[in-house]
CSV table of N, CA, C and O in Angstrom, one decimal:
chain,number,residue,atom,x,y,z
L,1,MET,N,2.1,9.3,8.0
L,1,MET,CA,2.8,8.3,8.2
L,1,MET,C,3.9,8.2,7.0
L,1,MET,O,3.3,8.4,6.0
L,2,GLU,N,4.7,7.2,7.4
L,2,GLU,CA,5.8,6.5,6.1
L,2,GLU,C,5.8,5.3,6.0
L,2,GLU,O,5.8,5.0,7.2
L,3,TYR,N,5.7,4.7,5.1
L,3,TYR,CA,5.8,3.4,4.8
L,3,TYR,C,6.9,3.0,3.9
L,3,TYR,O,7.2,3.8,2.9
L,4,PRO,N,7.4,2.1,3.8
L,4,PRO,CA,8.5,1.9,3.2
L,4,PRO,C,7.8,1.1,1.5
L,4,PRO,O,7.0,0.6,1.5
L,5,ILE,N,8.6,1.9,0.4
L,5,ILE,CA,8.0,0.9,-0.6
L,5,ILE,C,8.8,0.7,-1.6
L,5,ILE,O,10.1,0.5,-1.3
L,6,VAL,N,8.7,-0.1,-2.8
L,6,VAL,CA,9.8,-0.7,-3.7
L,6,VAL,C,9.3,-0.2,-5.2
L,6,VAL,O,8.1,-0.3,-5.4
L,7,ILE,N,10.4,0.3,-5.6
L,7,ILE,CA,9.9,0.5,-7.2
L,7,ILE,C,11.0,0.4,-7.8
L,7,ILE,O,12.4,0.1,-7.7
L,8,GLU,N,10.3,-0.5,-9.2
L,8,GLU,CA,10.4,-1.3,-10.3
L,8,GLU,C,10.7,-0.5,-11.7
L,8,GLU,O,8.9,-0.6,-11.8
L,9,PRO,N,11.3,-0.6,-12.6
L,9,PRO,CA,10.9,-0.7,-13.8
L,9,PRO,C,10.3,-1.7,-14.2
L,9,PRO,O,10.7,-2.8,-13.8
L,10,ASP,N,9.1,-1.6,-15.0
L,10,ASP,CA,8.8,-3.0,-15.5
L,10,ASP,C,9.2,-2.9,-16.9
L,10,ASP,O,8.6,-2.5,-18.2
L,11,LEU,N,9.6,-4.1,-17.2
L,11,LEU,CA,10.5,-4.1,-18.4
L,11,LEU,C,9.4,-4.7,-19.6
L,11,LEU,O,9.9,-4.6,-20.3
L,12,GLU,N,8.4,-5.5,-18.8
L,12,GLU,CA,7.5,-5.8,-19.8
L,12,GLU,C,6.5,-4.8,-20.6
L,12,GLU,O,6.2,-4.7,-21.7
L,13,ALA,N,6.0,-4.2,-19.7
L,13,ALA,CA,5.1,-3.3,-20.2
L,13,ALA,C,5.1,-2.0,-20.4
L,13,ALA,O,4.4,-1.2,-20.4
L,14,GLY,N,6.7,-1.5,-19.7
L,14,GLY,CA,7.2,-0.2,-19.5
L,14,GLY,C,6.7,0.7,-18.2
L,14,GLY,O,5.5,-0.1,-17.6
L,15,GLY,N,6.6,1.8,-17.9
L,15,GLY,CA,6.8,2.5,-16.6
L,15,GLY,C,7.0,1.6,-15.8
L,15,GLY,O,7.9,1.2,-15.6
L,16,TYR,N,6.5,1.6,-14.4
L,16,TYR,CA,7.0,1.2,-12.8
L,16,TYR,C,6.0,0.6,-12.5
L,16,TYR,O,4.8,0.9,-12.3
L,17,VAL,N,6.3,-0.3,-11.8
L,17,VAL,CA,5.6,-1.0,-10.6
L,17,VAL,C,6.1,-0.8,-9.2
L,17,VAL,O,7.2,-0.7,-9.1
L,18,VAL,N,5.4,-0.4,-8.1
L,18,VAL,CA,5.7,-0.1,-6.9
L,18,VAL,C,4.8,-0.7,-6.1
L,18,VAL,O,3.5,-0.7,-6.0
L,19,SER,N,5.3,-1.2,-4.9
L,19,SER,CA,4.5,-2.0,-3.8
L,19,SER,C,5.0,-1.5,-2.4
L,19,SER,O,6.2,-0.8,-2.2
L,20,CYS,N,4.5,-2.3,-1.4
L,20,CYS,CA,4.8,-1.6,-0.1
L,20,CYS,C,4.7,-2.9,0.7
L,20,CYS,O,3.6,-3.4,0.9
L,21,PRO,N,5.9,-3.7,1.2
L,21,PRO,CA,5.8,-4.7,1.6
L,21,PRO,C,5.4,-5.0,2.5
L,21,PRO,O,5.1,-5.8,3.3
L,22,THR,N,5.4,-3.9,3.7
L,22,THR,CA,4.7,-4.1,5.1
L,22,THR,C,3.0,-3.9,4.9
L,22,THR,O,2.6,-4.8,5.9
L,23,LEU,N,2.7,-4.0,4.0
L,23,LEU,CA,0.8,-4.0,3.5
L,23,LEU,C,0.8,-4.9,2.3
L,23,LEU,O,0.8,-4.8,0.9
L,24,LYS,N,0.6,-6.2,2.6
L,24,LYS,CA,0.5,-7.5,2.0
L,24,LYS,C,-0.5,-7.3,0.4
L,24,LYS,O,-1.5,-7.0,0.9
L,25,GLY,N,-0.2,-7.0,-0.5
L,25,GLY,CA,-1.0,-7.1,-1.6
L,25,GLY,C,-1.5,-5.6,-2.1
L,25,GLY,O,-1.6,-5.2,-3.1
L,26,CYS,N,-0.6,-4.9,-1.3
L,26,CYS,CA,-0.6,-3.3,-2.0
L,26,CYS,C,0.7,-3.2,-2.9
L,26,CYS,O,1.4,-2.4,-2.9
L,27,VAL,N,-0.1,-2.7,-4.2
L,27,VAL,CA,0.6,-2.5,-5.1
L,27,VAL,C,-0.3,-1.3,-6.2
L,27,VAL,O,-1.3,-1.6,-6.3
L,28,SER,N,1.0,-1.1,-7.3
L,28,SER,CA,0.5,-0.2,-8.1
L,28,SER,C,1.6,0.2,-9.0
L,28,SER,O,2.5,-0.4,-8.9
L,29,GLN,N,1.0,1.0,-9.9
L,29,GLN,CA,1.8,1.1,-11.3
L,29,GLN,C,1.7,2.5,-11.6
L,29,GLN,O,0.9,3.3,-11.2
L,30,GLY,N,2.9,3.0,-12.8
L,30,GLY,CA,2.5,4.2,-13.3
L,30,GLY,C,3.4,4.3,-14.5
L,30,GLY,O,4.2,3.5,-14.5
L,31,GLU,N,3.1,5.2,-15.5
L,31,GLU,CA,4.1,5.1,-16.4
L,31,GLU,C,5.4,5.8,-16.3
L,31,GLU,O,6.3,5.7,-17.2
L,32,THR,N,5.5,7.0,-15.3
L,32,THR,CA,6.6,7.4,-15.0
L,32,THR,C,6.8,7.4,-13.4
L,32,THR,O,6.0,6.4,-12.9
L,33,GLU,N,7.9,7.2,-13.1
L,33,GLU,CA,8.3,7.3,-11.4
L,33,GLU,C,7.6,8.1,-10.5
L,33,GLU,O,7.1,7.6,-9.9
L,34,GLU,N,7.5,9.1,-11.2
L,34,GLU,CA,6.4,10.2,-10.4
L,34,GLU,C,5.1,9.8,-10.2
L,34,GLU,O,4.4,10.0,-9.2
L,35,GLU,N,4.6,9.6,-11.2
L,35,GLU,CA,3.1,8.8,-11.6
L,35,GLU,C,2.9,7.6,-10.5
L,35,GLU,O,1.7,7.3,-9.7
L,36,ALA,N,3.8,6.4,-10.4
L,36,ALA,CA,3.9,5.4,-9.8
L,36,ALA,C,3.9,5.9,-8.3
L,36,ALA,O,3.0,5.1,-7.6
L,37,LEU,N,4.6,7.3,-8.0
L,37,LEU,CA,4.6,7.2,-6.7
L,37,LEU,C,3.1,7.9,-5.9
L,37,LEU,O,2.9,7.5,-4.8
L,38,GLU,N,2.9,8.8,-6.8
L,38,GLU,CA,1.3,8.9,-6.4
L,38,GLU,C,0.3,8.1,-6.2
L,38,GLU,O,-0.6,7.9,-5.4
L,39,ASN,N,0.3,7.3,-7.6
L,39,ASN,CA,-0.7,6.0,-7.2
L,39,ASN,C,-0.4,5.4,-6.5
L,39,ASN,O,-1.3,4.8,-5.5
L,40,ILE,N,1.1,4.8,-5.6
L,40,ILE,CA,1.1,4.2,-4.2
L,40,ILE,C,0.2,4.7,-3.3
L,40,ILE,O,0.0,4.0,-2.5
L,41,LYS,N,0.7,6.0,-2.8
L,41,LYS,CA,0.0,6.8,-2.0
L,41,LYS,C,-1.6,6.7,-1.6
L,41,LYS,O,-1.9,6.3,-0.7
L,42,ASP,N,-2.2,6.5,-3.4
L,42,ASP,CA,-3.7,6.6,-3.0
L,42,ASP,C,-4.1,4.7,-2.8
L,42,ASP,O,-4.8,4.3,-2.3
L,43,ALA,N,-3.0,3.9,-3.4
L,43,ALA,CA,-3.5,2.7,-2.6
L,43,ALA,C,-2.7,2.6,-1.3
L,43,ALA,O,-3.4,1.8,-1.1
L,44,ILE,N,-2.3,3.1,-0.8
L,44,ILE,CA,-1.9,2.8,0.8
L,44,ILE,C,-2.8,3.0,1.8
L,44,ILE,O,-3.9,2.7,2.1
L,45,LYS,N,-3.7,4.6,1.1
L,45,LYS,CA,-5.0,5.1,1.5
L,45,LYS,C,-5.9,3.9,1.6
L,45,LYS,O,-6.4,4.1,2.5
L,46,THR,N,-6.3,3.7,0.5
L,46,THR,CA,-7.5,2.6,0.0
L,46,THR,C,-7.4,1.4,0.9
L,46,THR,O,-8.2,0.6,1.6
L,47,TYR,N,-6.2,1.0,0.7
L,47,TYR,CA,-6.0,-0.2,2.1
L,47,TYR,C,-5.9,-0.2,3.1
L,47,TYR,O,-6.5,-0.7,3.8
L,48,LEU,N,-5.4,1.1,4.2
L,48,LEU,CA,-5.9,1.5,5.4
L,48,LEU,C,-7.2,1.8,5.5
L,48,LEU,O,-7.9,1.5,6.6
L,49,GLU,N,-8.1,2.0,4.8
L,49,GLU,CA,-9.1,2.5,5.1
L,49,GLU,C,-10.0,1.1,4.8
L,49,GLU,O,-11.2,0.8,5.4
L,50,SER,N,-9.7,0.2,4.1
L,50,SER,CA,-10.3,-1.2,4.1
L,50,SER,C,-10.2,-2.0,5.2
L,50,SER,O,-10.9,-2.7,5.8
L,51,VAL,N,-9.0,-1.6,5.7
L,51,VAL,CA,-8.5,-2.2,7.3
L,51,VAL,C,-9.5,-2.0,8.3
L,51,VAL,O,-9.8,-2.3,8.9
L,52,GLU,N,-9.7,-0.3,8.0
L,52,GLU,CA,-10.3,0.3,9.3
L,52,GLU,C,-12.0,-0.3,8.9
L,52,GLU,O,-12.8,-0.2,10.2
L,53,ASP,N,-12.4,-0.4,8.0
L,53,ASP,CA,-14.0,-1.1,7.7
L,53,ASP,C,-13.9,-2.4,8.2
L,53,ASP,O,-15.1,-2.5,8.9
L,54,LEU,N,-12.8,-3.1,8.0
L,54,LEU,CA,-12.5,-4.3,8.6
L,54,LEU,C,-12.9,-4.5,10.4
L,54,LEU,O,-13.7,-5.3,10.9
L,55,LYS,N,-12.0,-3.8,10.5
L,55,LYS,CA,-12.3,-3.5,12.3
L,55,LYS,C,-13.5,-2.7,12.9
L,55,LYS,O,-13.8,-3.3,13.8
L,56,ARG,N,-14.0,-2.2,12.2
L,56,ARG,CA,-15.5,-1.6,12.4
L,56,ARG,C,-16.7,-2.7,12.7
L,56,ARG,O,-17.5,-2.7,13.3
L,57,LEU,N,-16.2,-3.5,11.4
L,57,LEU,CA,-17.3,-4.7,11.3
L,57,LEU,C,-16.8,-5.9,12.1
L,57,LEU,O,-17.6,-6.9,12.2
L,58,LYS,N,-15.9,-5.8,13.0
L,58,LYS,CA,-15.3,-6.7,14.2
L,58,LYS,C,-14.8,-7.8,13.2
L,58,LYS,O,-14.8,-9.2,13.9
L,59,LYS,N,-14.5,-7.8,12.2
L,59,LYS,CA,-13.7,-8.8,11.4
L,59,LYS,C,-12.5,-8.7,11.4
L,59,LYS,O,-11.6,-10.0,10.9
L,60,LEU,N,-11.9,-7.9,12.0
L,60,LEU,CA,-10.3,-8.0,12.0
L,60,LEU,C,-9.7,-7.3,13.2
L,60,LEU,O,-10.6,-6.4,14.0
L,61,ARG,N,-9.2,-7.7,14.0
L,61,ARG,CA,-8.7,-7.5,15.3
L,61,ARG,C,-7.4,-7.1,15.4
L,61,ARG,O,-6.5,-7.5,14.4
L,62,THR,N,-6.9,-6.9,16.3
L,62,THR,CA,-5.0,-6.5,16.3
L,62,THR,C,-4.4,-6.7,17.5
L,62,THR,O,-5.6,-7.3,19.0
L,63,VAL,N,-3.3,-7.1,17.9
L,63,VAL,CA,-2.9,-7.8,19.1
L,63,VAL,C,-1.6,-6.8,19.5
L,63,VAL,O,-0.9,-6.1,18.1
L,64,GLU,N,-1.0,-6.7,20.5
L,64,GLU,CA,-0.1,-6.0,20.7
L,64,GLU,C,1.3,-6.9,21.1
L,64,GLU,O,1.0,-8.0,21.5
L,65,VAL,N,2.3,-6.7,20.6
L,65,VAL,CA,3.5,-7.6,20.4
L,65,VAL,C,4.3,-6.8,20.9
L,65,VAL,O,5.2,-5.7,20.3
L,66,SER,N,5.3,-7.3,22.3
L,66,SER,CA,6.4,-6.1,22.7
L,66,SER,C,7.4,-7.4,22.8
L,66,SER,O,7.5,-8.5,22.4
L,67,VAL,N,8.5,-6.3,22.2
L,67,VAL,CA,9.8,-6.9,21.7
L,67,VAL,C,10.7,-6.6,22.6
L,67,VAL,O,11.0,-5.7,22.8
């Protein structure tokens, strides 16, 4: 799957900060743009795994919305 990301230079610490706006709180960083991109992939995988765990524990449910 593809997820939209935002990648920006970190002017204070150096390197790059990268986030996935469709997954609230899913943020990572890296010294280089390439490292930041690899790190956000790991962050997204971890985020999605935690969502699946919550579903299994019946603490999270989903609804279908028609547009």
